[in-house]
Short mmCIF file of C-alpha atoms in Angstrom, two decimals:
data_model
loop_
_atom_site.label_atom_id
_atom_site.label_comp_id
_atom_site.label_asym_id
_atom_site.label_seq_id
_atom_site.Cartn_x
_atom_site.Cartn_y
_atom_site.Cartn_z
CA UNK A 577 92.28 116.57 85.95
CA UNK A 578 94.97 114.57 83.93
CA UNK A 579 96.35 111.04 84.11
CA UNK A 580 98.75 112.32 86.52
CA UNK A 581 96.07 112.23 89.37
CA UNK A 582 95.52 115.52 89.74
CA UNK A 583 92.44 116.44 92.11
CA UNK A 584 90.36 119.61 92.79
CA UNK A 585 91.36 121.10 96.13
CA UNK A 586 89.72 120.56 99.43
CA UNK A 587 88.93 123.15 101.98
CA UNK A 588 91.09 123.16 104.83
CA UNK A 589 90.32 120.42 107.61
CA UNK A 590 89.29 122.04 110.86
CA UNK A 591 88.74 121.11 114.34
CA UNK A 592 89.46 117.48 115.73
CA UNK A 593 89.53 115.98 111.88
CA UNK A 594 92.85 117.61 111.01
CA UNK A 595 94.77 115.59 113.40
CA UNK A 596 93.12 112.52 111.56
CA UNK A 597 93.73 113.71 107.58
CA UNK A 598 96.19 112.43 105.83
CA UNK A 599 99.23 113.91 104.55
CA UNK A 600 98.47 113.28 100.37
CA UNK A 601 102.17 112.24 100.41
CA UNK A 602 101.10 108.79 101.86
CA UNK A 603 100.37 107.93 98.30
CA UNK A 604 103.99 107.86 97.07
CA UNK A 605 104.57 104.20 97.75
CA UNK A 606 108.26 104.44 97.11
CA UNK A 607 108.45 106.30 100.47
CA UNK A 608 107.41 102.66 101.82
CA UNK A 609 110.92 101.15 99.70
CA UNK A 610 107.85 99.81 97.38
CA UNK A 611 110.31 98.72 93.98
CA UNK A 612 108.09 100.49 91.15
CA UNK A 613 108.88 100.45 87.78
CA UNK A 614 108.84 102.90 85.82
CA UNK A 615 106.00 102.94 83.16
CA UNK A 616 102.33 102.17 83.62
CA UNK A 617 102.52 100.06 87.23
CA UNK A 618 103.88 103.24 88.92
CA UNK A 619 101.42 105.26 87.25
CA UNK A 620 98.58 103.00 88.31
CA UNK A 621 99.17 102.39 91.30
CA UNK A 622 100.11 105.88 92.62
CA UNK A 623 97.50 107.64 91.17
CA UNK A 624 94.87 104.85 92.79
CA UNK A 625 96.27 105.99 95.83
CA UNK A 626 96.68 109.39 95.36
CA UNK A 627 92.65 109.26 94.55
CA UNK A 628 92.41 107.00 98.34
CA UNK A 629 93.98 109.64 100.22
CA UNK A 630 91.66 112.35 98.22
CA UNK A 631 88.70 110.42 99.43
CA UNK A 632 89.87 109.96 102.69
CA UNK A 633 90.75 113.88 103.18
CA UNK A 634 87.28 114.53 101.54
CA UNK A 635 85.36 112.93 104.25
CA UNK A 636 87.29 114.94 107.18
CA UNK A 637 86.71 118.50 105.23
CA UNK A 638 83.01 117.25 104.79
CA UNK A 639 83.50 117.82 100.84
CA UNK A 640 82.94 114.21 99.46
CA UNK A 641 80.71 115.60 97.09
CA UNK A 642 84.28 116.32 95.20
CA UNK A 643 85.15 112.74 94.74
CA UNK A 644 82.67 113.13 91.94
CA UNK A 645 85.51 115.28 89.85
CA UNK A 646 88.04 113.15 89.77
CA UNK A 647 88.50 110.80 86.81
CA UNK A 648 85.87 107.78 86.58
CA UNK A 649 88.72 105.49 86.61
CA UNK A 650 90.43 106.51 89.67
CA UNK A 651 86.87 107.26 91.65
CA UNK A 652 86.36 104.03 92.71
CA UNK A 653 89.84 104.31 95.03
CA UNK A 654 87.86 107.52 95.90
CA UNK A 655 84.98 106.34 97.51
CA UNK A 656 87.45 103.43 98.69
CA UNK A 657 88.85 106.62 100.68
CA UNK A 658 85.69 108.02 101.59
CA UNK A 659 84.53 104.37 103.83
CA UNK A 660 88.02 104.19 105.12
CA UNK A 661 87.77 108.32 106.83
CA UNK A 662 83.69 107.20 107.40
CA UNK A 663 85.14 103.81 109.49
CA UNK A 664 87.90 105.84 111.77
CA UNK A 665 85.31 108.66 112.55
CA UNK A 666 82.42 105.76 113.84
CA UNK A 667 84.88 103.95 115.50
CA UNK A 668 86.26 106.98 117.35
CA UNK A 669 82.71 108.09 117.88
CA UNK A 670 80.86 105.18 118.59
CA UNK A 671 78.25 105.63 116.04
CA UNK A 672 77.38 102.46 115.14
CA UNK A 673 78.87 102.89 111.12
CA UNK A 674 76.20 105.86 110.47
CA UNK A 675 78.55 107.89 108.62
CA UNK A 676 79.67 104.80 106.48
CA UNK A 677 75.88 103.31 106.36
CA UNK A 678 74.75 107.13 104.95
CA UNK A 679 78.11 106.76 102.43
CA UNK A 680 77.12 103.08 101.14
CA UNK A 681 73.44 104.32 100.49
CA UNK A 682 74.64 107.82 99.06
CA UNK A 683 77.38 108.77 97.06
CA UNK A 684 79.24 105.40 97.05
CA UNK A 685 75.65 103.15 96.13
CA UNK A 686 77.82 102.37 92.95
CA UNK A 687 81.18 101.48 94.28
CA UNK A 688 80.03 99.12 97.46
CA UNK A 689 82.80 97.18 96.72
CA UNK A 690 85.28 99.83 97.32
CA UNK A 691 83.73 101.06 100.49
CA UNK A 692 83.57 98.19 102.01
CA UNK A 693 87.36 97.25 101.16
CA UNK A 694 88.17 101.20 102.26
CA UNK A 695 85.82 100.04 105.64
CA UNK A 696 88.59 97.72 106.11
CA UNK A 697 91.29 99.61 105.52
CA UNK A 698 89.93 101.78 108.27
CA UNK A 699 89.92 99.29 110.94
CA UNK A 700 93.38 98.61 110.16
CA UNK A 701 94.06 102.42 110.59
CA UNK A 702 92.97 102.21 114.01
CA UNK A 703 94.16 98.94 114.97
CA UNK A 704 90.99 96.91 115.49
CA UNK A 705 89.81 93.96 114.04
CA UNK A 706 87.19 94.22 111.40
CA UNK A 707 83.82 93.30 112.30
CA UNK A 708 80.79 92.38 110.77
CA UNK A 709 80.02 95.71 108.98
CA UNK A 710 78.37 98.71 109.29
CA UNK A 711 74.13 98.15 110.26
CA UNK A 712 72.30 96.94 107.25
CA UNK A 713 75.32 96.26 105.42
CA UNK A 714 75.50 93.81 102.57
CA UNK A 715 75.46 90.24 104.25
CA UNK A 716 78.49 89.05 102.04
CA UNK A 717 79.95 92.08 100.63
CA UNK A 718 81.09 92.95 104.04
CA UNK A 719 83.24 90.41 104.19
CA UNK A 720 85.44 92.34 102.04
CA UNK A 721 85.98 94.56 104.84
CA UNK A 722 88.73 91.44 106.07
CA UNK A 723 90.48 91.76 102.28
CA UNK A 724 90.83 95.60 103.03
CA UNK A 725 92.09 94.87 106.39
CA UNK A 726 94.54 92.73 104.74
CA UNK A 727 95.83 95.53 102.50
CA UNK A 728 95.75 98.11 104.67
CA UNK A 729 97.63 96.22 107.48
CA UNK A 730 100.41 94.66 105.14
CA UNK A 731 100.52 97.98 103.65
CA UNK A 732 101.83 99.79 106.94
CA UNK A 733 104.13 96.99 107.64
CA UNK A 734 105.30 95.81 104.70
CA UNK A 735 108.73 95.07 105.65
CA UNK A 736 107.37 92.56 108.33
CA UNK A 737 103.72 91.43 106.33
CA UNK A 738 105.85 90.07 103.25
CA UNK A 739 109.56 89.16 104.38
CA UNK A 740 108.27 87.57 108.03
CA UNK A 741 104.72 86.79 106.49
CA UNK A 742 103.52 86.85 110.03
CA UNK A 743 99.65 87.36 110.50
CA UNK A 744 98.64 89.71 112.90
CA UNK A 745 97.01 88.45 116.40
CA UNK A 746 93.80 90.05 115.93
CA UNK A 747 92.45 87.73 113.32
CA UNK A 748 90.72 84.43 113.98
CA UNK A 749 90.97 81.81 112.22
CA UNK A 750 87.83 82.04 109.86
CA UNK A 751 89.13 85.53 108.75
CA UNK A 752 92.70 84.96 107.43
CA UNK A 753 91.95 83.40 104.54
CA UNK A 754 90.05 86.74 103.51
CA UNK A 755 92.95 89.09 104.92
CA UNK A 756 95.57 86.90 102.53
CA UNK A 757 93.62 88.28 99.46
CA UNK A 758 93.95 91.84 101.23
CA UNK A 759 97.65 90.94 101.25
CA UNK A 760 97.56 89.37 97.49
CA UNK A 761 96.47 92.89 96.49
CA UNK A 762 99.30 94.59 98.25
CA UNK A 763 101.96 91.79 96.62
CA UNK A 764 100.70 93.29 93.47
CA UNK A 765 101.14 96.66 94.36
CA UNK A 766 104.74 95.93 95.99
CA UNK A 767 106.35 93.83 93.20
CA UNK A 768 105.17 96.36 91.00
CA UNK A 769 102.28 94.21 88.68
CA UNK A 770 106.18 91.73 88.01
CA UNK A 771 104.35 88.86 87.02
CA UNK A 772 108.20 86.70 87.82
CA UNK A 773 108.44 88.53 90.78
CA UNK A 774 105.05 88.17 92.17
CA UNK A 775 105.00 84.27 91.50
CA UNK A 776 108.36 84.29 93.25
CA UNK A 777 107.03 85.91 96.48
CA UNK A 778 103.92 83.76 96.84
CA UNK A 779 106.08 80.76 96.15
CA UNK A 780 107.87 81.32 99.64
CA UNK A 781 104.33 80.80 101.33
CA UNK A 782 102.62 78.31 103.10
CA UNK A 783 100.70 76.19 100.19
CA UNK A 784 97.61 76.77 103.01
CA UNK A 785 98.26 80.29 101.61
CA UNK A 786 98.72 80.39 97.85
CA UNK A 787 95.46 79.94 96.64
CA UNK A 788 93.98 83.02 98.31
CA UNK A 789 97.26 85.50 97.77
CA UNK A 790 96.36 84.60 93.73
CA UNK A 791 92.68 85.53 94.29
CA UNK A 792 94.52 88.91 95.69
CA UNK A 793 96.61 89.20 92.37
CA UNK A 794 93.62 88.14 90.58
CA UNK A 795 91.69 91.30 91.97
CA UNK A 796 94.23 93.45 91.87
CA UNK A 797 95.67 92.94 88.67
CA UNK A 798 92.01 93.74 87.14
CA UNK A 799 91.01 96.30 89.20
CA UNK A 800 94.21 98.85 89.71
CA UNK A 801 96.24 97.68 86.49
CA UNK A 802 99.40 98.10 86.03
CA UNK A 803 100.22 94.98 83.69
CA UNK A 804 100.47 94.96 79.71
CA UNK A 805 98.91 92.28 77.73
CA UNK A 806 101.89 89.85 77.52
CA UNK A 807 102.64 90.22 81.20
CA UNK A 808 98.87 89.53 82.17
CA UNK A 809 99.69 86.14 79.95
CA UNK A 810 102.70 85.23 82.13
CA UNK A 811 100.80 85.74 84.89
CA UNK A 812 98.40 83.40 84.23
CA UNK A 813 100.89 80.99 83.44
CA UNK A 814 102.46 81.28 86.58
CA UNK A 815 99.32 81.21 88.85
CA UNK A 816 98.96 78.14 86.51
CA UNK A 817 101.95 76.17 86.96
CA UNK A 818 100.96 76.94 90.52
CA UNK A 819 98.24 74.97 90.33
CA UNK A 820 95.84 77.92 91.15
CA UNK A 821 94.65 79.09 87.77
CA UNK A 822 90.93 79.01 88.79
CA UNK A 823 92.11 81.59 91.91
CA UNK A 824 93.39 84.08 89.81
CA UNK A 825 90.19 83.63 87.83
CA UNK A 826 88.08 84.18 90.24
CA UNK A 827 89.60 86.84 92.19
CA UNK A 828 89.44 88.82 88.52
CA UNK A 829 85.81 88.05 88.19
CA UNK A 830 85.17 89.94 91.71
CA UNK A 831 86.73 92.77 90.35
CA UNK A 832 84.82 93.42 87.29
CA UNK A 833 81.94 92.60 88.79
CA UNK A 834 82.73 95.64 91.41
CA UNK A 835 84.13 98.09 88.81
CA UNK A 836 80.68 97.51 86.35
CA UNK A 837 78.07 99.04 88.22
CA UNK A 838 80.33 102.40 88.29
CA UNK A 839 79.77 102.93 84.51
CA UNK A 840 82.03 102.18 81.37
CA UNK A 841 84.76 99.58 82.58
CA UNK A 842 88.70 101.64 82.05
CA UNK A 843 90.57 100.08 79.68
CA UNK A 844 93.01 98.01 81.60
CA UNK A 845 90.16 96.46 83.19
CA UNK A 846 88.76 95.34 79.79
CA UNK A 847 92.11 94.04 78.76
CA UNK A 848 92.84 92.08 81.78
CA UNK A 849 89.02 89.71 82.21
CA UNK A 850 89.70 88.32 78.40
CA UNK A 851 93.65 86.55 79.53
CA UNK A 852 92.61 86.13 83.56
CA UNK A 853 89.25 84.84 83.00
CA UNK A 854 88.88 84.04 79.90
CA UNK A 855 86.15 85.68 78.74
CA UNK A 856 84.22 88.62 78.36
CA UNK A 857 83.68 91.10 80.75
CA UNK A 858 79.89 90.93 81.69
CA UNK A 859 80.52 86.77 81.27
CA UNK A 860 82.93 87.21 84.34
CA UNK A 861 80.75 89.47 86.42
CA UNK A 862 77.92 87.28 85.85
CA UNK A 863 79.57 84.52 87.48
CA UNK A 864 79.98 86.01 90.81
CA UNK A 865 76.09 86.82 90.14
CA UNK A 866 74.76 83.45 89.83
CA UNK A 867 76.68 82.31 92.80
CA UNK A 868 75.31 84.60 94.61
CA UNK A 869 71.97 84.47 94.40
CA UNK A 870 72.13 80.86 94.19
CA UNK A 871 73.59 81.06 98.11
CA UNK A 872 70.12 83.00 99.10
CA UNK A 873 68.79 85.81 100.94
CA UNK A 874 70.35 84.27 104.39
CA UNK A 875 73.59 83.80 103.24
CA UNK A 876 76.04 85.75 105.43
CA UNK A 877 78.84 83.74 107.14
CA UNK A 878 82.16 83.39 106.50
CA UNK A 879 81.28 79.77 104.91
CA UNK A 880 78.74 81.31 102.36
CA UNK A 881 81.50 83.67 101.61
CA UNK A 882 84.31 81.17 100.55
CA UNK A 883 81.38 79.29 98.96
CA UNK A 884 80.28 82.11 96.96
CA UNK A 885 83.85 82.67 95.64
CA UNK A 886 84.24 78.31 95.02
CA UNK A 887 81.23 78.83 93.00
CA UNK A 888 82.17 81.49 90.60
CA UNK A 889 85.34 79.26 90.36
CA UNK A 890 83.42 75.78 89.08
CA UNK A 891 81.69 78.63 86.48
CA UNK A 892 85.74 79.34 85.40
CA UNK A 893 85.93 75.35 85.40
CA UNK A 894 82.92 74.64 83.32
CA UNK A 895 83.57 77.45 80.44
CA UNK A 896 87.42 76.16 80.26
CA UNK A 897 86.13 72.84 79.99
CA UNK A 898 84.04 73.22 76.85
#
């Protein structure tokens, strides 16, 4: 495979499944009047979805083993894939998450924070609002599930998502804060990593909204790439001059913390936690770690979530105040 996203071929999908795979043509965001540029965003973010769709068509041809050839820096969107084709198939079959339960103890044990983002994005496929997780899932982590709704749903209507910024009806209250990081990710994607154009968008929202939409970028802009040094510096400015410097912080701690347990960390990844966070890596990562366990065992609401990312914030606070 090259850096064009090339993937090893599937078998063909039979039965029921092929009316659910995915046409791998879904991945060319242009199609969805997304304004790439030319250069590394289009590259990155294509290919991450390119390796999405793979994932998702590898669960309905009951090959997922394959994910494991493409590229370690595109696998995570893989297994991001994978949960999203695992979510519509227990959903339509009423299995109580088993497939994506077997996925998040199996192949994808390293990338939980893709599945359960890709868990999301399969509620949104089939038009239901995300709910607490597969059985036995991760008490916080699925929570994530709501930021993959996010994407997912903004993704399929952009046109409305960004230039109406509507939310949809099926949320309540306690989970739109989570499904405007969803949609933070997707402003990355569809302003093409433009760190003007970005701050421009999330300008023309609610000041409610702002903080979370720059967690989004935060994530995004770590985990998919598609920025060059001096525009990850501009960024921060902006989400500075904002007034939400510590939300862009945070929301790239998240993401390194889910990309490290998948192995060596992909060079844009490396390149963006020293200008968003300000520091190292495994410094980041840790962050999100401390909070956590400081919230304990129980910890699983909503509240423990937003307190979980507050406190890898004050961390971001406390080493910028040195």
């Amino acid at each position: 495979m090259d850096q064009v996203g090339i993937h090893p071929a599937l078998s063909p999908v039979r039965g029921l499944r092929k009316f659910l795979a995915k046409d791998p043509l879904e991945s060319d965001l242009s199609r969805r009047r997304f304004r790439l540029r030319a250069g590394t965003s289009r590259t990155a973010f294509i290919n991450a979805e390119k390796a999405y769709v793979f994932g998702y068509n590898a669960v309905m041809s009951r090959e997922v083993e394959k994910i494991e050839e493409i590229t370690a820096e595109h696998r995570t969107f893989g297994y991001e894939g994978a949960a999203a084709a695992c979510t519509v198939l227990d959903l339509l079959t009423l299995t109580r998450g088993r497939r994506l339960h077997e996925l998040l103890t199996g192949p994808a044990q390293h990338h939980r924070h893709a599945a359960y983002l890709g868990a999301g994005r399969g509620y949104a496929l089939v038009r239901l609002r995300p709910v607490r997780g597969a059985r036995r899932a991760h008490p916080l982590l699925r929570w994530l599930a709501v930021d993959g709704f996010g994407f997912q749903w903004s993704l399929s209507r952009a046109d409305r998502m960004i230039g109406e910024r509507t939310m949809p009806d099926l949320l309540s209250r306690a989970h739109c804060a989570v499904f405007d990081q969803g949609l933070g990710r997707l402003l990355w994607y569809h302003d093409s990593a433009s760190p003007d154009e970005v701050a421009a968008r999330i300008s023309g929202y609610p000041a409610g909204r702002r903080a979370d939409l720059w967690s989004g970028i935060g994530f995004a802009a770590t985990y998919a790439g598609g920025a060059e040094a001096d525009e990850l510096w501009w960024l921060a400015e902006h989400a500075g001059s904002d007034g939400f410097r510590a939300h862009l912080a945070q929301g790239c701690a998240f993401a390194v913390a889910a990309r490290l347990p998948s192995g060596a960390l992909p060079e844009h990844v490396a390149r963006a936690v020293p200008i968003l966070a300000g520091t190292e890596p495994e410094e980041a990562a840790a962050w999100t770690d401390r909070a956590l366990i400081a919230l304990g065992h129980q910890a699983h609401t909503h509240e423990d979530f937003r307190t979980w990312q507050s406190q890898t914030r004050r961390s971001w606070t406390r080493r910028h105040r040195r």
